[in-house]
Short mmCIF file of C-alpha atoms in Angstrom, two decimals:
data_model
loop_
_atom_site.label_atom_id
_atom_site.label_comp_id
_atom_site.label_asym_id
_atom_site.label_seq_id
_atom_site.Cartn_x
_atom_site.Cartn_y
_atom_site.Cartn_z
CA MET A 1227 -13.31 -13.34 27.56
CA ALA A 1228 -9.62 -14.10 27.01
CA ASP A 1229 -7.44 -14.81 30.05
CA ALA A 1230 -4.55 -12.44 30.66
CA SER A 1231 -1.26 -13.91 29.49
CA PRO A 1232 1.45 -13.28 32.12
CA GLN A 1233 3.91 -12.20 29.42
CA ARG A 1234 1.35 -10.49 27.23
CA TRP A 1235 3.22 -7.20 26.86
CA LEU A 1236 6.42 -8.94 25.76
CA ALA A 1237 4.33 -11.04 23.40
CA LEU A 1238 2.77 -7.87 21.98
CA THR A 1239 6.26 -6.39 21.50
CA GLY A 1240 7.50 -9.46 19.62
CA ILE A 1241 4.38 -9.75 17.45
CA SER A 1242 4.50 -6.04 16.63
CA ILE A 1243 8.18 -6.15 15.63
CA LEU A 1244 7.62 -9.17 13.38
CA SER A 1245 4.63 -7.45 11.78
CA PHE A 1246 6.49 -4.13 11.58
CA VAL A 1247 8.80 -5.38 8.80
CA VAL A 1248 5.85 -6.26 6.57
CA PHE A 1249 4.28 -2.85 6.97
CA ILE A 1250 7.62 -1.18 6.18
CA ASP A 1251 7.63 -3.01 2.86
CA PHE A 1252 4.38 -1.31 1.87
CA THR A 1253 6.20 2.02 1.56
CA ILE A 1254 9.98 1.57 1.77
CA VAL A 1255 10.09 0.51 -1.87
CA ASN A 1256 8.79 3.90 -3.01
CA THR A 1257 12.03 5.79 -2.37
CA ILE A 1258 14.27 3.02 -3.71
CA LEU A 1259 12.49 2.79 -7.08
CA PRO A 1260 14.97 5.13 -8.82
CA GLY A 1261 17.85 2.97 -7.56
CA ILE A 1262 16.13 -0.16 -8.84
CA GLN A 1263 15.57 1.52 -12.21
CA ARG A 1264 19.19 2.55 -12.56
CA GLU A 1265 20.73 -0.77 -11.57
CA LEU A 1266 18.24 -3.25 -13.04
CA HIS A 1267 17.19 -1.10 -16.05
CA ALA A 1268 13.55 -1.44 -15.03
CA SER A 1269 10.70 0.28 -16.87
CA VAL A 1270 7.79 2.13 -15.23
CA ASP A 1271 5.65 -0.96 -15.80
CA ASP A 1272 8.28 -3.05 -14.01
CA LEU A 1273 8.24 -0.61 -11.09
CA GLN A 1274 4.46 -0.74 -10.84
CA TRP A 1275 4.67 -4.51 -10.68
CA VAL A 1276 7.39 -4.32 -8.02
CA MET A 1277 4.79 -2.54 -5.89
CA ASN A 1278 1.62 -4.19 -7.13
CA ALA A 1279 2.90 -7.79 -6.90
CA PHE A 1280 3.22 -7.33 -3.14
CA ILE A 1281 -0.15 -5.63 -2.71
CA LEU A 1282 -1.94 -8.03 -5.05
CA MET A 1283 -0.86 -11.12 -3.12
CA MET A 1284 -1.77 -9.45 0.16
CA THR A 1285 -5.24 -8.82 -1.25
CA VAL A 1286 -5.73 -12.35 -2.50
CA PHE A 1287 -4.30 -14.37 0.39
CA MET A 1288 -5.07 -12.38 3.54
CA VAL A 1289 -8.31 -14.00 4.69
CA THR A 1290 -7.20 -17.44 3.46
CA MET A 1291 -4.08 -17.26 5.60
CA GLY A 1292 -6.24 -16.26 8.54
CA ARG A 1293 -8.23 -19.44 8.01
CA LEU A 1294 -5.02 -21.51 7.94
CA GLY A 1295 -4.08 -19.96 11.27
CA ASP A 1296 -7.44 -20.94 12.73
CA ILE A 1297 -7.02 -24.53 11.53
CA TYR A 1298 -3.33 -25.23 12.25
CA GLY A 1299 -2.64 -22.74 15.05
CA ARG A 1300 -2.05 -19.03 14.61
CA ARG A 1301 1.44 -18.97 16.14
CA LEU A 1302 2.68 -21.83 13.92
CA VAL A 1303 1.35 -20.28 10.71
CA PHE A 1304 2.46 -16.78 11.81
CA TYR A 1305 6.04 -17.97 12.37
CA ALA A 1306 6.04 -19.80 9.03
CA GLY A 1307 4.92 -16.61 7.29
CA VAL A 1308 7.61 -14.54 9.00
CA ILE A 1309 10.35 -16.99 7.99
CA VAL A 1310 9.20 -17.06 4.36
CA PHE A 1311 8.97 -13.27 4.37
CA ALA A 1312 12.55 -12.92 5.65
CA LEU A 1313 13.81 -15.41 3.05
CA ALA A 1314 11.96 -13.62 0.23
CA SER A 1315 13.37 -10.29 1.45
CA PHE A 1316 16.92 -11.61 1.33
CA LEU A 1317 16.40 -13.00 -2.17
CA ALA A 1318 14.88 -9.68 -3.29
CA GLY A 1319 18.08 -7.95 -2.17
CA THR A 1320 20.13 -10.25 -4.40
CA SER A 1321 17.99 -9.58 -7.50
CA GLY A 1322 19.80 -9.28 -10.81
CA SER A 1323 16.74 -8.51 -12.94
CA PRO A 1324 13.34 -6.83 -12.57
CA GLU A 1325 11.62 -10.16 -13.23
CA PHE A 1326 13.40 -11.89 -10.34
CA LEU A 1327 12.64 -8.96 -8.02
CA ILE A 1328 8.96 -9.03 -8.99
CA GLY A 1329 8.86 -12.77 -8.27
CA CYS A 1330 10.32 -12.13 -4.82
CA ARG A 1331 7.71 -9.44 -4.23
CA PHE A 1332 4.96 -11.93 -5.06
CA LEU A 1333 6.40 -14.29 -2.44
CA GLN A 1334 6.75 -11.43 0.07
CA GLY A 1335 3.10 -10.55 -0.47
CA ILE A 1336 1.89 -14.10 0.23
CA ALA A 1337 3.99 -14.31 3.39
CA GLY A 1338 3.01 -10.77 4.37
CA ALA A 1339 -0.67 -11.74 4.19
CA VAL A 1340 0.04 -14.33 6.88
CA VAL A 1341 1.89 -11.93 9.14
CA VAL A 1342 -0.51 -8.99 8.95
CA THR A 1343 -3.67 -11.05 9.46
CA LEU A 1344 -2.41 -13.31 12.23
CA GLY A 1345 -0.39 -10.58 13.96
CA ALA A 1346 -3.59 -8.73 14.83
CA ALA A 1347 -5.37 -11.97 15.77
CA LEU A 1348 -2.51 -13.12 18.04
CA THR A 1349 -2.47 -9.73 19.73
CA THR A 1350 -6.08 -9.99 20.88
CA HIS A 1351 -5.53 -13.63 21.94
CA HIS A 1352 -3.06 -12.62 24.68
CA PHE A 1353 -5.24 -9.98 26.35
CA PRO A 1354 -8.49 -10.00 28.32
CA GLU A 1355 -11.43 -8.27 26.72
CA GLU A 1356 -11.00 -5.04 28.69
CA GLU A 1357 -7.39 -4.67 27.46
CA GLN A 1358 -7.83 -5.79 23.85
CA GLY A 1359 -8.68 -2.35 22.50
CA ARG A 1360 -5.56 -0.81 24.05
CA ALA A 1361 -3.35 -3.68 22.85
CA LEU A 1362 -4.72 -3.48 19.33
CA ALA A 1363 -4.19 0.29 19.28
CA ILE A 1364 -0.53 -0.22 20.25
CA PHE A 1365 -0.14 -2.87 17.55
CA MET A 1366 -1.69 -0.57 14.95
CA SER A 1367 0.48 2.34 16.09
CA ILE A 1368 3.71 0.33 15.79
CA THR A 1369 2.80 -1.14 12.42
CA GLY A 1370 1.56 2.26 11.25
CA PHE A 1371 4.97 3.63 12.17
CA GLY A 1372 6.41 1.01 9.83
CA LEU A 1373 4.24 2.34 7.01
CA ALA A 1374 5.25 5.89 7.78
CA ILE A 1375 8.99 5.41 8.30
CA GLY A 1376 9.45 3.35 5.12
CA PRO A 1377 10.14 6.25 2.72
CA LEU A 1378 12.73 7.79 5.05
CA LEU A 1379 14.56 4.49 5.51
CA GLY A 1380 14.48 3.83 1.78
CA GLY A 1381 16.00 7.22 1.04
CA MET A 1382 18.76 6.66 3.59
CA PHE A 1383 19.61 3.23 2.21
CA VAL A 1384 19.81 4.50 -1.38
CA SER A 1385 21.98 7.45 -0.35
CA LEU A 1386 24.33 5.66 2.06
CA LEU A 1387 24.35 2.00 1.04
CA SER A 1388 22.19 0.50 -1.70
CA TRP A 1389 18.53 -0.05 -2.47
CA ARG A 1390 19.21 -3.72 -1.73
CA TRP A 1391 19.51 -2.96 1.99
CA ALA A 1392 15.85 -1.97 2.04
CA PHE A 1393 15.24 -5.73 1.74
CA TYR A 1394 18.25 -7.05 3.66
CA VAL A 1395 17.30 -5.02 6.74
CA ASN A 1396 14.21 -7.19 7.26
CA VAL A 1397 16.35 -10.19 8.22
CA PRO A 1398 17.96 -8.82 11.43
CA VAL A 1399 14.67 -7.23 12.49
CA VAL A 1400 12.94 -10.60 12.14
CA ILE A 1401 15.67 -12.23 14.24
CA ILE A 1402 15.14 -9.65 16.99
CA GLY A 1403 11.38 -10.20 16.86
CA PHE A 1404 11.85 -13.96 17.14
CA LEU A 1405 14.14 -13.64 20.15
CA ILE A 1406 11.44 -11.67 21.97
CA SER A 1407 8.42 -13.70 20.87
CA LEU A 1408 9.54 -17.35 20.90
CA ARG A 1409 8.99 -17.83 24.64
CA THR A 1410 6.20 -15.31 25.11
CA VAL A 1411 3.73 -15.86 22.26
CA GLU A 1412 1.24 -18.63 23.04
CA GLU A 1413 -0.33 -20.99 20.53
CA THR A 1414 -4.06 -20.68 19.88
CA PRO A 1415 -6.47 -23.62 19.97
CA ARG A 1416 -6.96 -25.28 16.60
CA GLN A 1417 -10.44 -24.86 15.16
CA LYS A 1418 -11.01 -28.06 13.19
CA ASP A 1419 -14.45 -26.89 12.04
CA GLU A 1420 -12.87 -24.07 10.01
CA LYS A 1421 -12.29 -24.63 6.27
CA VAL A 1422 -10.12 -22.98 3.64
CA ASP A 1423 -11.98 -21.60 0.64
CA TRP A 1424 -9.67 -23.05 -2.01
CA ILE A 1425 -12.18 -22.53 -4.82
CA GLY A 1426 -12.49 -18.84 -3.96
CA LEU A 1427 -8.70 -18.53 -3.83
CA ILE A 1428 -8.36 -20.20 -7.25
CA LEU A 1429 -10.86 -17.72 -8.71
CA LEU A 1430 -9.66 -14.56 -6.94
CA THR A 1431 -5.96 -14.93 -7.80
CA PRO A 1432 -6.27 -14.90 -11.63
CA GLY A 1433 -9.24 -12.51 -11.47
CA MET A 1434 -7.35 -9.80 -9.58
CA SER A 1435 -4.18 -10.41 -11.61
CA ALA A 1436 -6.11 -10.04 -14.87
CA LEU A 1437 -7.87 -6.88 -13.65
CA VAL A 1438 -4.63 -5.16 -12.63
CA THR A 1439 -2.88 -6.23 -15.84
CA PHE A 1440 -5.82 -4.95 -17.91
CA ILE A 1441 -5.61 -1.51 -16.29
CA MET A 1442 -1.82 -1.24 -16.26
CA LYS A 1443 -1.04 -2.61 -19.72
CA GLY A 1444 -4.12 -1.73 -21.76
CA ASN A 1445 -2.85 1.71 -22.72
CA ASN A 1446 0.46 0.32 -23.97
CA TRP A 1447 -0.98 -2.72 -25.71
CA GLY A 1448 -3.97 -0.81 -27.10
CA TRP A 1449 -7.44 -1.09 -25.62
CA ASP A 1450 -8.61 -3.05 -28.65
CA ALA A 1451 -5.60 -5.40 -28.64
CA THR A 1452 -6.30 -9.11 -28.24
CA ALA A 1453 -4.21 -9.38 -25.05
CA THR A 1454 -6.06 -6.44 -23.45
CA ILE A 1455 -9.48 -7.83 -24.33
CA LEU A 1456 -8.54 -11.28 -23.04
CA CYS A 1457 -7.37 -9.79 -19.73
CA GLY A 1458 -10.58 -7.79 -19.39
CA VAL A 1459 -12.79 -10.78 -20.15
CA ALA A 1460 -10.79 -13.01 -17.78
CA ALA A 1461 -11.10 -10.43 -15.00
CA VAL A 1462 -14.88 -10.23 -15.39
CA VAL A 1463 -15.37 -14.01 -15.65
CA PHE A 1464 -13.16 -14.94 -12.69
CA LEU A 1465 -14.36 -12.14 -10.39
CA VAL A 1466 -18.06 -12.69 -11.13
CA ALA A 1467 -17.56 -16.41 -10.50
CA PHE A 1468 -15.73 -15.51 -7.27
CA VAL A 1469 -18.65 -13.42 -6.02
CA LEU A 1470 -21.12 -16.20 -6.82
CA VAL A 1471 -18.99 -18.80 -5.05
CA GLU A 1472 -18.39 -16.63 -1.98
CA ARG A 1473 -22.13 -16.34 -1.41
CA ARG A 1474 -22.45 -20.11 -1.13
CA VAL A 1475 -19.39 -21.42 0.73
CA SER A 1476 -19.32 -21.78 4.51
CA SER A 1477 -15.94 -20.05 5.09
CA PRO A 1478 -15.61 -17.41 2.35
CA ILE A 1479 -12.53 -15.29 1.66
CA VAL A 1480 -14.84 -12.27 1.49
CA ASP A 1481 -17.95 -12.57 3.64
CA PHE A 1482 -20.38 -10.25 1.87
CA ASN A 1483 -22.81 -10.65 4.77
CA LEU A 1484 -20.54 -8.40 6.84
CA LEU A 1485 -21.35 -5.57 4.46
CA LYS A 1486 -24.97 -5.66 5.67
CA HIS A 1487 -23.74 -3.85 8.79
CA ARG A 1488 -23.86 -0.20 7.84
CA HIS A 1489 -20.95 0.95 9.98
CA TYR A 1490 -18.74 -1.84 8.70
CA LEU A 1491 -19.66 -1.04 5.10
CA ALA A 1492 -18.78 2.61 5.77
CA VAL A 1493 -15.39 1.60 7.17
CA CYS A 1494 -14.75 -0.52 4.06
CA VAL A 1495 -15.47 2.50 1.84
CA MET A 1496 -12.87 4.39 3.86
CA ALA A 1497 -10.40 1.51 3.48
CA LEU A 1498 -10.75 1.58 -0.31
CA THR A 1499 -9.87 5.27 -0.55
CA LEU A 1500 -7.21 5.34 2.16
CA GLY A 1501 -5.41 2.30 0.75
CA GLY A 1502 -5.46 3.90 -2.69
CA PHE A 1503 -4.07 7.21 -1.42
CA ILE A 1504 -1.31 5.60 0.64
CA VAL A 1505 0.07 3.52 -2.21
CA LEU A 1506 -0.39 5.94 -5.12
CA GLY A 1507 0.64 8.98 -3.08
CA ASN A 1508 3.76 7.26 -1.79
CA PHE A 1509 4.58 6.01 -5.29
CA LEU A 1510 4.48 9.44 -6.95
CA ALA A 1511 5.83 11.70 -4.18
CA PRO A 1512 9.40 10.30 -4.16
CA LEU A 1513 9.51 10.46 -7.97
CA TYR A 1514 8.44 14.11 -7.82
CA LEU A 1515 11.07 14.94 -5.20
CA GLN A 1516 13.96 13.07 -6.83
CA THR A 1517 13.11 13.40 -10.53
CA VAL A 1518 11.56 16.86 -10.85
CA ARG A 1519 13.10 18.68 -7.88
CA ASN A 1520 16.36 16.70 -8.18
CA GLU A 1521 16.58 16.13 -4.42
CA GLU A 1522 19.04 13.61 -3.03
CA PRO A 1523 17.30 10.40 -1.84
CA TYR A 1524 17.97 11.11 1.85
CA ILE A 1525 16.64 14.68 1.44
CA ALA A 1526 13.54 13.27 -0.28
CA GLY A 1527 13.08 10.92 2.66
CA MET A 1528 13.34 13.80 5.11
CA MET A 1529 10.82 15.84 3.13
CA LEU A 1530 8.39 12.95 3.48
CA LEU A 1531 8.76 13.07 7.28
CA PRO A 1532 5.54 15.09 7.84
CA ILE A 1533 3.66 12.04 6.60
CA SER A 1534 5.65 9.68 8.83
CA ALA A 1535 5.55 11.87 11.92
CA LEU A 1536 1.82 12.54 11.86
CA VAL A 1537 0.89 8.89 11.29
CA VAL A 1538 2.83 8.12 14.49
CA ILE A 1539 1.77 11.15 16.56
CA VAL A 1540 -1.96 11.37 15.78
CA PRO A 1541 -3.23 7.88 16.84
CA PRO A 1542 -2.20 8.06 20.53
CA LEU A 1543 -3.55 11.60 20.80
CA ILE A 1544 -7.05 10.74 19.63
CA GLY A 1545 -7.38 7.14 20.88
CA GLY A 1546 -9.10 8.03 24.15
CA LEU A 1547 -11.36 10.61 22.50
CA ALA A 1548 -12.40 8.09 19.86
CA ASP A 1549 -13.37 5.70 22.66
CA ARG A 1550 -15.69 8.33 24.14
CA ILE A 1551 -17.36 9.81 21.05
CA GLY A 1552 -16.89 6.97 18.58
CA PRO A 1553 -14.43 6.52 15.71
CA MET A 1554 -16.68 7.44 12.77
CA ARG A 1555 -16.23 11.21 13.09
CA PHE A 1556 -12.47 10.79 12.86
CA ILE A 1557 -12.81 8.55 9.82
CA VAL A 1558 -14.90 11.19 8.03
CA ALA A 1559 -12.44 13.92 9.07
CA GLY A 1560 -9.60 11.78 7.73
CA GLN A 1561 -11.34 11.55 4.36
CA VAL A 1562 -11.67 15.34 4.26
CA PHE A 1563 -7.99 15.88 5.07
CA LEU A 1564 -6.93 13.37 2.40
CA ALA A 1565 -9.07 15.22 -0.14
CA LEU A 1566 -7.40 18.49 0.93
CA ALA A 1567 -3.97 16.85 0.62
CA ALA A 1568 -4.72 15.81 -2.95
CA PHE A 1569 -6.09 19.28 -3.76
CA VAL A 1570 -2.93 20.99 -2.48
CA GLN A 1571 -0.66 18.59 -4.38
CA ILE A 1572 -2.45 19.37 -7.63
CA PHE A 1573 -0.70 22.75 -7.46
CA PHE A 1574 2.80 21.36 -6.93
CA ASP A 1575 5.28 22.45 -9.60
CA PRO A 1576 9.04 22.01 -10.09
CA ALA A 1577 9.80 25.15 -8.07
CA SER A 1578 7.16 24.88 -5.33
CA PRO A 1579 8.38 26.32 -2.01
CA VAL A 1580 9.55 23.65 0.41
CA LEU A 1581 7.02 24.73 3.06
CA PHE A 1582 4.17 24.34 0.56
CA VAL A 1583 5.34 20.83 -0.32
CA LEU A 1584 5.65 19.93 3.36
CA PHE A 1585 2.15 21.32 3.97
CA GLY A 1586 0.69 19.06 1.28
CA PHE A 1587 2.47 16.03 2.71
CA GLY A 1588 1.42 17.02 6.22
CA LEU A 1589 -2.26 17.02 5.25
CA PHE A 1590 -1.71 13.54 3.85
CA GLY A 1591 -0.12 12.35 7.09
CA PHE A 1592 -2.81 13.91 9.29
CA GLY A 1593 -5.67 12.36 7.31
CA TRP A 1594 -3.93 9.01 7.28
CA GLY A 1595 -3.21 9.22 11.01
CA LEU A 1596 -6.85 9.95 11.87
CA GLN A 1597 -7.97 6.85 10.00
CA GLN A 1598 -5.06 4.64 11.01
CA ALA A 1599 -5.98 5.21 14.64
CA THR A 1600 -9.68 4.45 14.30
CA SER A 1601 -10.18 1.99 11.42
CA ALA A 1602 -9.70 -1.23 13.43
CA MET A 1603 -11.81 0.16 16.28
CA ALA A 1604 -14.63 1.11 13.92
CA ALA A 1605 -14.51 -2.24 12.11
CA THR A 1606 -14.62 -4.36 15.25
CA SER A 1607 -17.19 -2.24 17.10
CA ALA A 1608 -19.55 -2.53 14.13
CA LEU A 1609 -19.87 -6.32 14.48
CA PRO A 1610 -20.38 -8.98 17.13
CA LYS A 1611 -17.16 -9.58 19.07
CA ALA A 1612 -16.93 -13.15 17.78
CA ALA A 1613 -16.45 -11.75 14.28
CA ALA A 1614 -13.62 -9.34 15.22
CA GLY A 1615 -10.83 -11.38 13.61
CA LEU A 1616 -12.77 -11.86 10.39
CA ALA A 1617 -13.69 -8.17 10.36
CA ILE A 1618 -10.05 -7.05 10.53
CA GLY A 1619 -8.94 -9.60 7.94
CA MET A 1620 -11.60 -8.50 5.49
CA LEU A 1621 -10.90 -4.82 6.20
CA TYR A 1622 -7.26 -5.33 5.24
CA THR A 1623 -8.37 -7.23 2.13
CA VAL A 1624 -10.55 -4.30 1.04
CA TRP A 1625 -7.73 -1.90 1.89
CA ASN A 1626 -5.30 -3.85 -0.30
CA PHE A 1627 -7.83 -4.16 -3.12
CA GLY A 1628 -8.18 -0.37 -3.13
CA SER A 1629 -4.39 -0.01 -3.06
CA SER A 1630 -3.84 -2.33 -6.00
CA VAL A 1631 -6.56 -0.85 -8.21
CA SER A 1632 -5.69 2.75 -7.32
CA LEU A 1633 -2.03 2.24 -8.16
CA ALA A 1634 -3.00 0.77 -11.54
CA VAL A 1635 -5.63 3.43 -12.38
CA GLY A 1636 -3.66 6.37 -10.99
CA GLY A 1637 -0.50 5.14 -12.68
CA LEU A 1638 -2.37 4.91 -15.98
CA ILE A 1639 -3.68 8.49 -15.61
CA PHE A 1640 -0.20 9.77 -14.75
CA GLU A 1641 1.47 7.96 -17.64
CA GLU A 1642 -1.11 9.02 -20.24
CA LEU A 1643 -1.16 12.71 -19.24
CA ASP A 1644 2.63 12.83 -18.96
CA LYS A 1645 3.04 11.32 -22.42
CA ARG A 1646 0.38 13.53 -24.02
CA SER A 1647 1.74 16.71 -22.47
CA LEU A 1648 5.33 15.97 -23.51
CA THR A 1649 4.32 15.12 -27.08
CA ASN A 1650 2.16 18.23 -27.45
CA SER A 1651 4.81 20.53 -25.96
CA ILE A 1652 7.50 19.24 -28.29
CA ALA A 1653 5.17 19.86 -31.26
CA GLN A 1654 4.23 23.36 -30.07
CA GLU A 1655 7.88 24.34 -29.63
CA ASN A 1656 8.65 23.09 -33.17
CA ILE A 1657 11.48 20.94 -31.83
CA THR A 1658 12.80 18.54 -34.46
CA LEU A 1659 14.05 15.22 -33.18
CA SER A 1660 16.22 12.73 -34.99
CA ALA A 1661 15.38 9.03 -34.81
CA LYS A 1662 17.92 8.64 -32.00
CA ASP A 1663 16.50 11.61 -30.10
CA GLN A 1664 12.96 10.26 -30.47
CA GLU A 1665 14.10 6.95 -28.97
CA LEU A 1666 15.72 8.78 -26.05
CA VAL A 1667 12.51 10.73 -25.39
CA ARG A 1668 10.57 7.47 -25.38
CA SER A 1669 13.09 6.18 -22.83
CA VAL A 1670 12.36 9.18 -20.63
CA LEU A 1671 8.65 8.40 -20.72
CA SER A 1672 9.25 4.81 -19.65
CA ASP A 1673 11.86 5.76 -17.07
CA PRO A 1674 11.24 9.27 -15.64
CA SER A 1675 13.83 8.92 -12.89
CA GLN A 1676 16.56 8.74 -15.52
CA ALA A 1677 15.60 12.02 -17.23
CA GLN A 1678 18.77 13.90 -16.34
CA LYS A 1679 21.01 11.13 -17.66
CA ILE A 1680 18.95 10.26 -20.75
CA LEU A 1681 18.36 13.85 -21.84
CA GLY A 1682 22.10 14.43 -21.50
CA GLU A 1683 22.60 12.02 -24.40
CA LEU A 1684 20.46 14.10 -26.78
CA THR A 1685 21.83 16.10 -29.68
CA PRO A 1686 23.75 19.07 -28.21
CA GLY A 1687 21.41 21.98 -27.44
CA LEU A 1688 18.27 19.87 -27.05
CA GLU A 1689 18.72 19.05 -23.36
CA ASP A 1690 18.19 22.65 -22.24
CA LYS A 1691 15.00 22.83 -24.32
CA LEU A 1692 13.54 19.47 -23.30
CA LEU A 1693 14.34 19.32 -19.58
CA PRO A 1694 11.84 22.08 -18.58
CA ILE A 1695 9.25 20.51 -20.90
CA PHE A 1696 9.82 17.12 -19.32
CA ARG A 1697 9.39 18.51 -15.80
CA ASP A 1698 6.18 20.32 -16.71
CA SER A 1699 4.85 17.20 -18.43
CA PHE A 1700 5.65 15.12 -15.37
CA MET A 1701 3.69 17.57 -13.23
CA ASP A 1702 0.73 17.36 -15.61
CA GLY A 1703 0.68 13.61 -15.01
CA TYR A 1704 1.16 14.12 -11.26
CA GLY A 1705 -1.70 16.61 -11.14
CA GLY A 1706 -3.99 14.22 -13.01
CA ALA A 1707 -3.25 11.46 -10.50
CA MET A 1708 -4.00 13.89 -7.64
CA TRP A 1709 -7.32 14.86 -9.25
CA TYR A 1710 -8.15 11.14 -9.24
CA LEU A 1711 -7.31 10.87 -5.52
CA LEU A 1712 -9.25 14.06 -4.77
CA ALA A 1713 -12.33 12.62 -6.47
CA THR A 1714 -12.15 9.28 -4.63
CA CYS A 1715 -11.51 10.83 -1.21
CA ALA A 1716 -14.19 13.51 -1.64
CA LEU A 1717 -16.65 10.81 -2.66
CA GLY A 1718 -15.62 8.81 0.39
CA ALA A 1719 -16.14 11.82 2.66
CA ILE A 1720 -19.71 12.04 1.37
CA LEU A 1721 -20.52 8.31 1.33
CA VAL A 1722 -19.06 7.28 4.69
CA PRO A 1723 -21.45 9.33 6.90
CA LEU A 1724 -24.39 8.64 4.56
CA ILE A 1725 -23.84 4.88 4.77
CA ALA A 1726 -23.10 4.84 8.50
CA GLY A 1727 -26.18 6.88 9.36
CA LYS A 1728 -26.77 8.33 12.81
CA SER A 1729 -27.02 5.12 14.80
CA ARG A 1730 -24.18 4.00 17.09
CA PRO A 1731 -22.13 0.98 15.93
CA ALA A 1732 -23.36 -1.03 18.89
CA ALA A 1733 -26.80 -1.03 17.38
CA ASP A 1734 -25.49 -2.99 14.44
CA SER A 1735 -23.60 -5.50 16.52
CA ALA A 1736 -26.33 -6.41 18.89
#
């Protein structure tokens, strides 16, 4: 049992603030993507990499950074991660090209893996066993608020200042967090028997990168293109080798033995689908609001508030109830509400009533809130207490893996259906395009947020014909992506209770 730190609540505040900025970066980028496109002339592929570079590095490095914290001291490594994250954020704000911004996002992801993993571990270190659940719930609630408030902040920055402030703002928040935590956060004992799985890291990094590149670029390159095939083969080779290695090393990045615990496996299934919905849903929703509905960025941010508000409100309301009846029922309910959210959003169109749009986003926020509140509790209660840190680290890794793959697959579905629908509609309307007009239409497909501007450069008379077609085509792609999320969440709602069974988690952790 951990001893109570005399300044534990101040320590929790400082740790939560420093972790808060990383969680904001999961979602704040979504509403600034149009600003990035306009200023840096970024393509849709560039935008996907702006998001996926961050998530990919979080996926690859999370457990490894947890190991480094065990070996060298969690506070030391945590502070190093926060400093690198703040520096990478500042550099991202100065970006003059999509490539430089993507590089900064890779660096942010590596540093973010440190902060997220060790933030949770440091939280439990400062509290006795009987207070750890409450402290962890507060930590998850604050960081969850960061996830939820990101789109609103992004919209405000784009409208009032610049998309660059979505990155600059991390620096003063980090300074505030440091001022609170420097004298209150205690160092953890170094565990010299722990080892870093460097071989696993060397295999996982190119394996995941090749997999995401294969999914994202295969449609553009051609599925039979040499580059696509090489990426696919590399993904299989590296990831199969990774699995084989992880089963043999003493301190694996992914401990597959944890998946033998049925409740933990069920929570991981939830994490795959929730992570996918959060990232893909938050990627497409701002584009729908700003590109199709032509809302101002700050209005788009306000329309996303039902998501933000419910992710913040729901966890404290159900925390005590989850303690009494167990978290698994809330996890299953969250899956159902996410499936309903996807189903409702399938029927979005350019003129959908505002209340209908808010209802769809509200279902998303409620399902997310139910699972945000109970995922860490379910993961840790499913295993022996000594494995709590590893359980959370691996849960986040699975979550990020689902996010990265879902963004790639869902983005591919959206792009293909959008392109096919636009091409077919132009043919059906017998619209003749000059070579210049054809190039402009291709530009719209690669940069949907610029539709109004690009279509305005068409031959006079074509804009009025093509703009409604473009909006309908966009919604065809959006609907396809929502069908994908509906399928994954509905499958999760079925699999989670089947895998967990009827036994209590304590039975697995005995």
